[in-house]
């Protein structure tokens, strides 16, 4: 097997590692594929088999380590923008009409919403501030 054939084998390994990347969506396979492509480059420049395997291992492990740190940091941060109904939960509203366990109205986000009390025994009078805990259809559930 000549030098040319060895780099072709590394590229075939890179392609073979790309297949499970696409099928399973596991980025580790892609990073190993980049490591195999790096080994093919080293082989093309005449590097020894030991150097090729070392480059493959170092590049693959380094990519996995770096990408995992970035991915963990990214997944740990909560989404910064809530929209729609989710954006209204947790906000304060002002009671416009008496709110009890069944009916009432509050001013929420500049709009008048129908509302009901989360605790059916509680009653909120006009002018009181309440917290919105949920939105059920077009009704704000307040506490």
Coordinates of C-alpha atoms in Angstrom, one line a residue:
X1 CA 0.0 0.0 0.0
X2 CA 1.5 3.3 -1.1
X3 CA 1.3 6.8 0.5
X4 CA -1.5 7.8 -1.9
X5 CA -3.6 4.8 -0.9
X6 CA -3.2 5.5 2.8
X7 CA -4.7 9.0 2.6
X8 CA -7.6 7.7 0.5
X9 CA -8.3 5.2 3.4
X10 CA -8.4 8.2 5.8
X11 CA -10.8 10.0 3.6
X12 CA -13.0 6.9 3.3
X13 CA -13.0 6.7 7.1
X14 CA -14.0 10.3 7.3
X15 CA -16.9 9.7 4.9
X16 CA -17.9 6.5 6.8
X17 CA -18.0 8.6 10.0
X18 CA -20.1 11.2 8.3
X19 CA -22.9 8.6 7.6
X20 CA -23.8 8.0 11.3
X21 CA -23.5 11.7 11.8
X22 CA -26.4 12.3 9.4
X23 CA -28.4 9.3 10.5
X24 CA -28.2 9.8 14.3
X25 CA -27.5 13.5 14.5
X26 CA -24.7 12.8 16.9
X27 CA -22.0 15.5 16.4
X28 CA -19.3 13.3 17.8
X29 CA -19.2 11.3 14.6
X30 CA -18.7 14.6 12.6
X31 CA -15.8 15.5 14.9
X32 CA -14.2 12.2 14.4
X33 CA -14.7 12.6 10.6
X34 CA -12.8 15.9 10.8
X35 CA -10.0 14.1 12.8
X36 CA -9.8 11.5 10.0
X37 CA -9.6 14.2 7.3
X38 CA -6.8 15.8 9.3
X39 CA -5.0 12.5 9.4
X40 CA -5.4 12.3 5.6
X41 CA -3.8 15.7 5.2
X42 CA -0.8 14.5 7.4
X43 CA -0.6 11.4 5.3
X44 CA -0.6 13.4 2.1
X45 CA 2.4 15.4 3.4
X46 CA 4.2 12.2 4.1
X47 CA 3.7 11.9 7.9
X48 CA 4.2 8.5 9.5
X49 CA 1.4 6.2 10.5
X50 CA 2.0 7.0 14.2
X51 CA 1.7 10.7 13.5
X52 CA -1.4 10.2 11.5
X53 CA -3.1 8.2 14.3
X54 CA -1.9 10.8 16.8
X55 CA -3.4 13.7 14.8
X56 CA -6.6 11.8 14.3
X57 CA -6.9 11.1 18.1
X58 CA -5.9 14.6 19.2
X59 CA -8.1 16.5 16.7
X60 CA -11.1 14.3 17.5
X61 CA -10.8 14.5 21.2
X62 CA -10.1 18.2 21.2
X63 CA -13.2 18.9 19.0
X64 CA -15.4 16.8 21.2
X65 CA -14.2 18.5 24.3
X66 CA -14.6 22.0 23.0
X67 CA -18.0 21.4 21.4
X68 CA -19.4 19.8 24.5
X69 CA -18.4 22.7 26.7
X70 CA -20.0 25.2 24.3
X71 CA -23.1 23.0 23.9
X72 CA -23.5 22.6 27.7
X73 CA -23.1 26.3 28.2
X74 CA -25.7 27.0 25.4
X75 CA -28.2 24.6 26.8
X76 CA -27.8 25.9 30.4
X77 CA -29.0 29.4 29.4
X78 CA -32.7 29.9 29.4
X79 CA -34.3 31.4 26.3
X80 CA -34.2 35.2 26.6
X81 CA -37.4 36.0 24.7
X82 CA -40.8 34.8 25.7
X83 CA -43.7 35.6 23.4
X84 CA -47.5 35.2 23.3
X85 CA -49.2 33.8 26.3
X86 CA -45.9 32.7 27.9
X87 CA -44.9 36.4 28.0
X88 CA -47.9 37.2 30.1
X89 CA -47.4 34.6 32.8
X90 CA -45.8 36.1 35.8
X91 CA -46.7 39.7 35.0
X92 CA -48.7 41.9 37.2
X93 CA -52.2 43.1 36.3
X94 CA -54.6 45.6 37.9
X95 CA -58.1 44.5 38.7
X96 CA -60.7 46.6 36.7
X97 CA -63.8 44.7 37.8
X98 CA -64.2 42.5 40.9
X99 CA -62.4 39.1 40.3
X100 CA -63.6 36.0 42.1
X101 CA -63.3 32.3 41.3
X102 CA -65.6 32.6 38.2
X103 CA -65.5 36.1 36.7
X104 CA -63.8 39.4 36.6
X105 CA -61.7 41.7 34.5
X106 CA -58.1 42.9 34.8
X107 CA -55.9 45.3 32.8
X108 CA -52.9 43.2 31.6
X109 CA -50.3 44.5 29.2
X110 CA -52.4 47.6 28.3
X111 CA -55.4 45.4 27.5
X112 CA -58.5 44.4 29.4
X113 CA -58.7 40.6 30.0
X114 CA -61.4 38.5 31.5
X115 CA -60.0 36.9 34.7
X116 CA -60.7 34.5 37.5
X117 CA -59.0 33.9 40.8
X118 CA -56.8 30.8 41.1
X119 CA -58.1 30.4 44.6
X120 CA -61.9 30.3 44.3
X121 CA -62.3 31.6 47.8
X122 CA -60.3 34.7 47.1
X123 CA -61.9 37.9 45.9
X124 CA -60.0 40.9 44.5
X125 CA -61.5 44.3 44.3
X126 CA -61.0 47.0 41.6
X127 CA -57.6 48.7 41.9
X128 CA -55.8 45.8 43.5
X129 CA -52.6 44.4 41.8
X130 CA -52.6 40.7 41.1
X131 CA -50.1 38.3 39.6
X132 CA -51.0 36.4 36.5
X133 CA -50.2 32.7 37.0
X134 CA -51.7 31.2 33.9
X135 CA -53.7 32.0 30.8
X136 CA -56.6 29.7 30.0
X137 CA -58.0 30.5 26.6
X138 CA -58.8 34.3 26.9
X139 CA -59.0 34.2 30.7
X140 CA -56.2 35.3 32.9
X141 CA -55.9 33.2 36.1
X142 CA -54.7 35.5 38.8
X143 CA -53.4 35.3 42.4

